[in-house]
Amino acid sequence: MNKKYKHVAITVMIALSFVQIFCINKLEEEKKSKQCMTPENIKTHATLAEITEELNCLKGKEILSANKVNEDWHVKVKIKGDKEELLKELSKLPECEIIDFNINKNKDENSIVLELIDK
């Protein structure tokens, strides 16, 4: 009888350990996937400085050009990194409309050049 309780106790402890590991991984994943902008924060940008601040959440970004056409900002951004980094950065992209994009893949560097409209 004593051996059965030991086996049950060990099994329960192992199961709780797996649940704990799963929960910790989920919490870490949520911390890492930081969103730059939530739907309630959507607003019109009056200046280029505000747009630049919004795009600061992107790693390896370089703003190539920015023009204000009518009331909309047209911003050209280059993002550098490997395939997985580029996909992560695209998911963090703020609520902007992508009008044009260019994917460059070289031996040493991968990059995406995006032309965005910020309304």
mmCIF file with all atom_site columns, C-alpha atoms in Angstrom:
data_model
loop_
_atom_site.group_PDB
_atom_site.id
_atom_site.type_symbol
_atom_site.label_atom_id
_atom_site.label_alt_id
_atom_site.label_comp_id
_atom_site.label_asym_id
_atom_site.label_entity_id
_atom_site.label_seq_id
_atom_site.pdbx_PDB_ins_code
_atom_site.Cartn_x
_atom_site.Cartn_y
_atom_site.Cartn_z
_atom_site.occupancy
_atom_site.B_iso_or_equiv
_atom_site.pdbx_formal_charge
_atom_site.auth_seq_id
_atom_site.auth_comp_id
_atom_site.auth_asym_id
_atom_site.auth_atom_id
_atom_site.pdbx_PDB_model_num
ATOM 1   C CA . MET A 1 1   ? 0.000  0.000  0.000   1.00 0.00 ? 1   MET A CA 1
ATOM 2   C CA . ASN A 1 2   ? 2.843  2.370  0.839   1.00 0.00 ? 2   ASN A CA 1
ATOM 3   C CA . LYS A 1 3   ? 4.461  1.827  -2.596  1.00 0.00 ? 3   LYS A CA 1
ATOM 4   C CA . LYS A 1 4   ? 1.204  2.714  -4.357  1.00 0.00 ? 4   LYS A CA 1
ATOM 5   C CA . TYR A 1 5   ? 1.011  6.041  -2.523  1.00 0.00 ? 5   TYR A CA 1
ATOM 6   C CA . LYS A 1 6   ? 4.627  6.797  -3.453  1.00 0.00 ? 6   LYS A CA 1
ATOM 7   C CA . HIS A 1 7   ? 3.942  6.109  -7.136  1.00 0.00 ? 7   HIS A CA 1
ATOM 8   C CA . VAL A 1 8   ? 0.768  8.206  -7.093  1.00 0.00 ? 8   VAL A CA 1
ATOM 9   C CA . ALA A 1 9   ? 2.563  11.060 -5.316  1.00 0.00 ? 9   ALA A CA 1
ATOM 10  C CA . ILE A 1 10  ? 5.484  10.957 -7.770  1.00 0.00 ? 10  ILE A CA 1
ATOM 11  C CA . THR A 1 11  ? 3.117  10.885 -10.762 1.00 0.00 ? 11  THR A CA 1
ATOM 12  C CA . VAL A 1 12  ? 1.159  13.870 -9.418  1.00 0.00 ? 12  VAL A CA 1
ATOM 13  C CA . MET A 1 13  ? 4.389  15.818 -8.783  1.00 0.00 ? 13  MET A CA 1
ATOM 14  C CA . ILE A 1 14  ? 5.648  15.108 -12.307 1.00 0.00 ? 14  ILE A CA 1
ATOM 15  C CA . ALA A 1 15  ? 2.310  16.197 -13.797 1.00 0.00 ? 15  ALA A CA 1
ATOM 16  C CA . LEU A 1 16  ? 2.365  19.421 -11.758 1.00 0.00 ? 16  LEU A CA 1
ATOM 17  C CA . SER A 1 17  ? 5.935  20.091 -12.915 1.00 0.00 ? 17  SER A CA 1
ATOM 18  C CA . PHE A 1 18  ? 4.883  19.816 -16.564 1.00 0.00 ? 18  PHE A CA 1
ATOM 19  C CA . VAL A 1 19  ? 1.924  22.140 -15.973 1.00 0.00 ? 19  VAL A CA 1
ATOM 20  C CA . GLN A 1 20  ? 4.235  24.638 -14.265 1.00 0.00 ? 20  GLN A CA 1
ATOM 21  C CA . ILE A 1 21  ? 6.735  24.525 -17.155 1.00 0.00 ? 21  ILE A CA 1
ATOM 22  C CA . PHE A 1 22  ? 3.920  25.025 -19.663 1.00 0.00 ? 22  PHE A CA 1
ATOM 23  C CA . CYS A 1 23  ? 2.537  28.042 -17.751 1.00 0.00 ? 23  CYS A CA 1
ATOM 24  C CA . ILE A 1 24  ? 5.958  29.666 -17.381 1.00 0.00 ? 24  ILE A CA 1
ATOM 25  C CA . ASN A 1 25  ? 6.654  29.260 -21.113 1.00 0.00 ? 25  ASN A CA 1
ATOM 26  C CA . LYS A 1 26  ? 3.299  30.841 -22.005 1.00 0.00 ? 26  LYS A CA 1
ATOM 27  C CA . LEU A 1 27  ? 3.956  33.816 -19.708 1.00 0.00 ? 27  LEU A CA 1
ATOM 28  C CA . GLU A 1 28  ? 7.426  34.346 -21.173 1.00 0.00 ? 28  GLU A CA 1
ATOM 29  C CA . GLU A 1 29  ? 5.994  34.142 -24.691 1.00 0.00 ? 29  GLU A CA 1
ATOM 30  C CA . GLU A 1 30  ? 3.426  36.828 -23.870 1.00 0.00 ? 30  GLU A CA 1
ATOM 31  C CA . LYS A 1 31  ? 6.113  39.104 -22.451 1.00 0.00 ? 31  LYS A CA 1
ATOM 32  C CA . LYS A 1 32  ? 8.233  38.707 -25.586 1.00 0.00 ? 32  LYS A CA 1
ATOM 33  C CA . SER A 1 33  ? 5.400  39.374 -28.005 1.00 0.00 ? 33  SER A CA 1
ATOM 34  C CA . LYS A 1 34  ? 5.046  43.034 -27.194 1.00 0.00 ? 34  LYS A CA 1
ATOM 35  C CA . GLN A 1 35  ? 2.550  44.849 -29.325 1.00 0.00 ? 35  GLN A CA 1
ATOM 36  C CA . CYS A 1 36  ? 3.478  48.352 -30.292 1.00 0.00 ? 36  CYS A CA 1
ATOM 37  C CA . MET A 1 37  ? 0.003  49.650 -30.722 1.00 0.00 ? 37  MET A CA 1
ATOM 38  C CA . THR A 1 38  ? -3.412 48.577 -29.527 1.00 0.00 ? 38  THR A CA 1
ATOM 39  C CA . PRO A 1 39  ? -6.655 49.452 -31.340 1.00 0.00 ? 39  PRO A CA 1
ATOM 40  C CA . GLU A 1 40  ? -7.609 52.090 -28.765 1.00 0.00 ? 40  GLU A CA 1
ATOM 41  C CA . ASN A 1 41  ? -4.301 53.900 -29.384 1.00 0.00 ? 41  ASN A CA 1
ATOM 42  C CA . ILE A 1 42  ? -4.901 54.433 -33.113 1.00 0.00 ? 42  ILE A CA 1
ATOM 43  C CA . LYS A 1 43  ? -4.677 58.109 -33.976 1.00 0.00 ? 43  LYS A CA 1
ATOM 44  C CA . THR A 1 44  ? -3.651 60.420 -36.742 1.00 0.00 ? 44  THR A CA 1
ATOM 45  C CA . HIS A 1 45  ? -0.052 61.547 -36.696 1.00 0.00 ? 45  HIS A CA 1
ATOM 46  C CA . ALA A 1 46  ? 0.651  65.189 -37.184 1.00 0.00 ? 46  ALA A CA 1
ATOM 47  C CA . THR A 1 47  ? 4.437  64.968 -37.315 1.00 0.00 ? 47  THR A CA 1
ATOM 48  C CA . LEU A 1 48  ? 7.153  62.664 -38.538 1.00 0.00 ? 48  LEU A CA 1
ATOM 49  C CA . ALA A 1 49  ? 8.513  62.439 -34.979 1.00 0.00 ? 49  ALA A CA 1
ATOM 50  C CA . GLU A 1 50  ? 5.298  60.735 -33.839 1.00 0.00 ? 50  GLU A CA 1
ATOM 51  C CA . ILE A 1 51  ? 5.533  58.192 -36.660 1.00 0.00 ? 51  ILE A CA 1
ATOM 52  C CA . THR A 1 52  ? 9.200  57.531 -35.876 1.00 0.00 ? 52  THR A CA 1
ATOM 53  C CA . GLU A 1 53  ? 8.337  56.981 -32.212 1.00 0.00 ? 53  GLU A CA 1
ATOM 54  C CA . GLU A 1 54  ? 5.617  54.506 -33.217 1.00 0.00 ? 54  GLU A CA 1
ATOM 55  C CA . LEU A 1 55  ? 8.058  52.582 -35.428 1.00 0.00 ? 55  LEU A CA 1
ATOM 56  C CA . ASN A 1 56  ? 10.668 52.368 -32.627 1.00 0.00 ? 56  ASN A CA 1
ATOM 57  C CA . CYS A 1 57  ? 9.288  48.959 -31.638 1.00 0.00 ? 57  CYS A CA 1
ATOM 58  C CA . LEU A 1 58  ? 10.818 47.482 -34.821 1.00 0.00 ? 58  LEU A CA 1
ATOM 59  C CA . LYS A 1 59  ? 14.360 46.118 -34.558 1.00 0.00 ? 59  LYS A CA 1
ATOM 60  C CA . GLY A 1 60  ? 16.773 46.623 -37.433 1.00 0.00 ? 60  GLY A CA 1
ATOM 61  C CA . LYS A 1 61  ? 14.616 49.286 -39.059 1.00 0.00 ? 61  LYS A CA 1
ATOM 62  C CA . GLU A 1 62  ? 15.790 52.215 -41.111 1.00 0.00 ? 62  GLU A CA 1
ATOM 63  C CA . ILE A 1 63  ? 13.447 54.956 -42.314 1.00 0.00 ? 63  ILE A CA 1
ATOM 64  C CA . LEU A 1 64  ? 14.447 55.663 -45.902 1.00 0.00 ? 64  LEU A CA 1
ATOM 65  C CA . SER A 1 65  ? 11.998 58.445 -46.720 1.00 0.00 ? 65  SER A CA 1
ATOM 66  C CA . ALA A 1 66  ? 8.812  60.115 -45.543 1.00 0.00 ? 66  ALA A CA 1
ATOM 67  C CA . ASN A 1 67  ? 6.448  62.420 -47.424 1.00 0.00 ? 67  ASN A CA 1
ATOM 68  C CA . LYS A 1 68  ? 3.161  63.964 -46.419 1.00 0.00 ? 68  LYS A CA 1
ATOM 69  C CA . VAL A 1 69  ? 0.658  63.667 -49.263 1.00 0.00 ? 69  VAL A CA 1
ATOM 70  C CA . ASN A 1 70  ? -2.644 65.405 -48.513 1.00 0.00 ? 70  ASN A CA 1
ATOM 71  C CA . GLU A 1 71  ? -3.351 64.314 -44.918 1.00 0.00 ? 71  GLU A CA 1
ATOM 72  C CA . ASP A 1 72  ? -1.527 60.943 -45.106 1.00 0.00 ? 72  ASP A CA 1
ATOM 73  C CA . TRP A 1 73  ? 2.108  60.162 -44.352 1.00 0.00 ? 73  TRP A CA 1
ATOM 74  C CA . HIS A 1 74  ? 3.880  57.954 -46.921 1.00 0.00 ? 74  HIS A CA 1
ATOM 75  C CA . VAL A 1 75  ? 6.843  56.351 -45.143 1.00 0.00 ? 75  VAL A CA 1
ATOM 76  C CA . LYS A 1 76  ? 9.415  54.016 -46.689 1.00 0.00 ? 76  LYS A CA 1
ATOM 77  C CA . VAL A 1 77  ? 10.999 51.691 -44.091 1.00 0.00 ? 77  VAL A CA 1
ATOM 78  C CA . LYS A 1 78  ? 13.743 49.085 -44.504 1.00 0.00 ? 78  LYS A CA 1
ATOM 79  C CA . ILE A 1 79  ? 13.797 46.210 -41.993 1.00 0.00 ? 79  ILE A CA 1
ATOM 80  C CA . LYS A 1 80  ? 16.890 43.968 -41.819 1.00 0.00 ? 80  LYS A CA 1
ATOM 81  C CA . GLY A 1 81  ? 17.243 40.477 -40.374 1.00 0.00 ? 81  GLY A CA 1
ATOM 82  C CA . ASP A 1 82  ? 16.861 36.796 -41.120 1.00 0.00 ? 82  ASP A CA 1
ATOM 83  C CA . LYS A 1 83  ? 13.562 35.234 -42.188 1.00 0.00 ? 83  LYS A CA 1
ATOM 84  C CA . GLU A 1 84  ? 12.232 34.582 -38.676 1.00 0.00 ? 84  GLU A CA 1
ATOM 85  C CA . GLU A 1 85  ? 13.219 38.034 -37.401 1.00 0.00 ? 85  GLU A CA 1
ATOM 86  C CA . LEU A 1 86  ? 11.521 39.679 -40.374 1.00 0.00 ? 86  LEU A CA 1
ATOM 87  C CA . LEU A 1 87  ? 8.302  37.754 -39.753 1.00 0.00 ? 87  LEU A CA 1
ATOM 88  C CA . LYS A 1 88  ? 8.329  38.772 -36.072 1.00 0.00 ? 88  LYS A CA 1
ATOM 89  C CA . GLU A 1 89  ? 8.922  42.408 -36.966 1.00 0.00 ? 89  GLU A CA 1
ATOM 90  C CA . LEU A 1 90  ? 6.115  42.391 -39.532 1.00 0.00 ? 90  LEU A CA 1
ATOM 91  C CA . SER A 1 91  ? 3.712  41.101 -36.890 1.00 0.00 ? 91  SER A CA 1
ATOM 92  C CA . LYS A 1 92  ? 4.670  44.035 -34.633 1.00 0.00 ? 92  LYS A CA 1
ATOM 93  C CA . LEU A 1 93  ? 4.063  46.554 -37.403 1.00 0.00 ? 93  LEU A CA 1
ATOM 94  C CA . PRO A 1 94  ? 1.590  49.226 -36.306 1.00 0.00 ? 94  PRO A CA 1
ATOM 95  C CA . GLU A 1 95  ? -1.779 49.714 -37.951 1.00 0.00 ? 95  GLU A CA 1
ATOM 96  C CA . CYS A 1 96  ? -0.532 51.056 -41.277 1.00 0.00 ? 96  CYS A CA 1
ATOM 97  C CA . GLU A 1 97  ? -1.530 50.261 -44.820 1.00 0.00 ? 97  GLU A CA 1
ATOM 98  C CA . ILE A 1 98  ? 1.251  48.678 -46.902 1.00 0.00 ? 98  ILE A CA 1
ATOM 99  C CA . ILE A 1 99  ? 1.147  50.040 -50.443 1.00 0.00 ? 99  ILE A CA 1
ATOM 100 C CA . ASP A 1 100 ? 4.344  48.534 -51.777 1.00 0.00 ? 100 ASP A CA 1
ATOM 101 C CA . PHE A 1 101 ? 7.064  46.164 -50.614 1.00 0.00 ? 101 PHE A CA 1
ATOM 102 C CA . ASN A 1 102 ? 10.365 44.831 -51.898 1.00 0.00 ? 102 ASN A CA 1
ATOM 103 C CA . ILE A 1 103 ? 12.081 41.726 -50.507 1.00 0.00 ? 103 ILE A CA 1
ATOM 104 C CA . ASN A 1 104 ? 15.872 41.645 -50.853 1.00 0.00 ? 104 ASN A CA 1
ATOM 105 C CA . LYS A 1 105 ? 17.866 38.505 -50.136 1.00 0.00 ? 105 LYS A CA 1
ATOM 106 C CA . ASN A 1 106 ? 21.639 38.631 -50.337 1.00 0.00 ? 106 ASN A CA 1
ATOM 107 C CA . LYS A 1 107 ? 24.280 36.251 -49.055 1.00 0.00 ? 107 LYS A CA 1
ATOM 108 C CA . ASP A 1 108 ? 25.016 38.455 -46.056 1.00 0.00 ? 108 ASP A CA 1
ATOM 109 C CA . GLU A 1 109 ? 21.733 40.277 -45.479 1.00 0.00 ? 109 GLU A CA 1
ATOM 110 C CA . ASN A 1 110 ? 17.987 39.850 -45.859 1.00 0.00 ? 110 ASN A CA 1
ATOM 111 C CA . SER A 1 111 ? 15.706 42.856 -45.815 1.00 0.00 ? 111 SER A CA 1
ATOM 112 C CA . ILE A 1 112 ? 12.236 44.091 -46.640 1.00 0.00 ? 112 ILE A CA 1
ATOM 113 C CA . VAL A 1 113 ? 11.548 47.602 -47.889 1.00 0.00 ? 113 VAL A CA 1
ATOM 114 C CA . LEU A 1 114 ? 7.979  48.633 -47.087 1.00 0.00 ? 114 LEU A CA 1
ATOM 115 C CA . GLU A 1 115 ? 6.096  51.680 -48.238 1.00 0.00 ? 115 GLU A CA 1
ATOM 116 C CA . LEU A 1 116 ? 3.464  52.469 -45.633 1.00 0.00 ? 116 LEU A CA 1
ATOM 117 C CA . ILE A 1 117 ? 0.597  54.921 -45.425 1.00 0.00 ? 117 ILE A CA 1
ATOM 118 C CA . ASP A 1 118 ? -0.154 56.223 -41.960 1.00 0.00 ? 118 ASP A CA 1
ATOM 119 C CA . LYS A 1 119 ? -3.604 57.774 -41.855 1.00 0.00 ? 119 LYS A CA 1
#
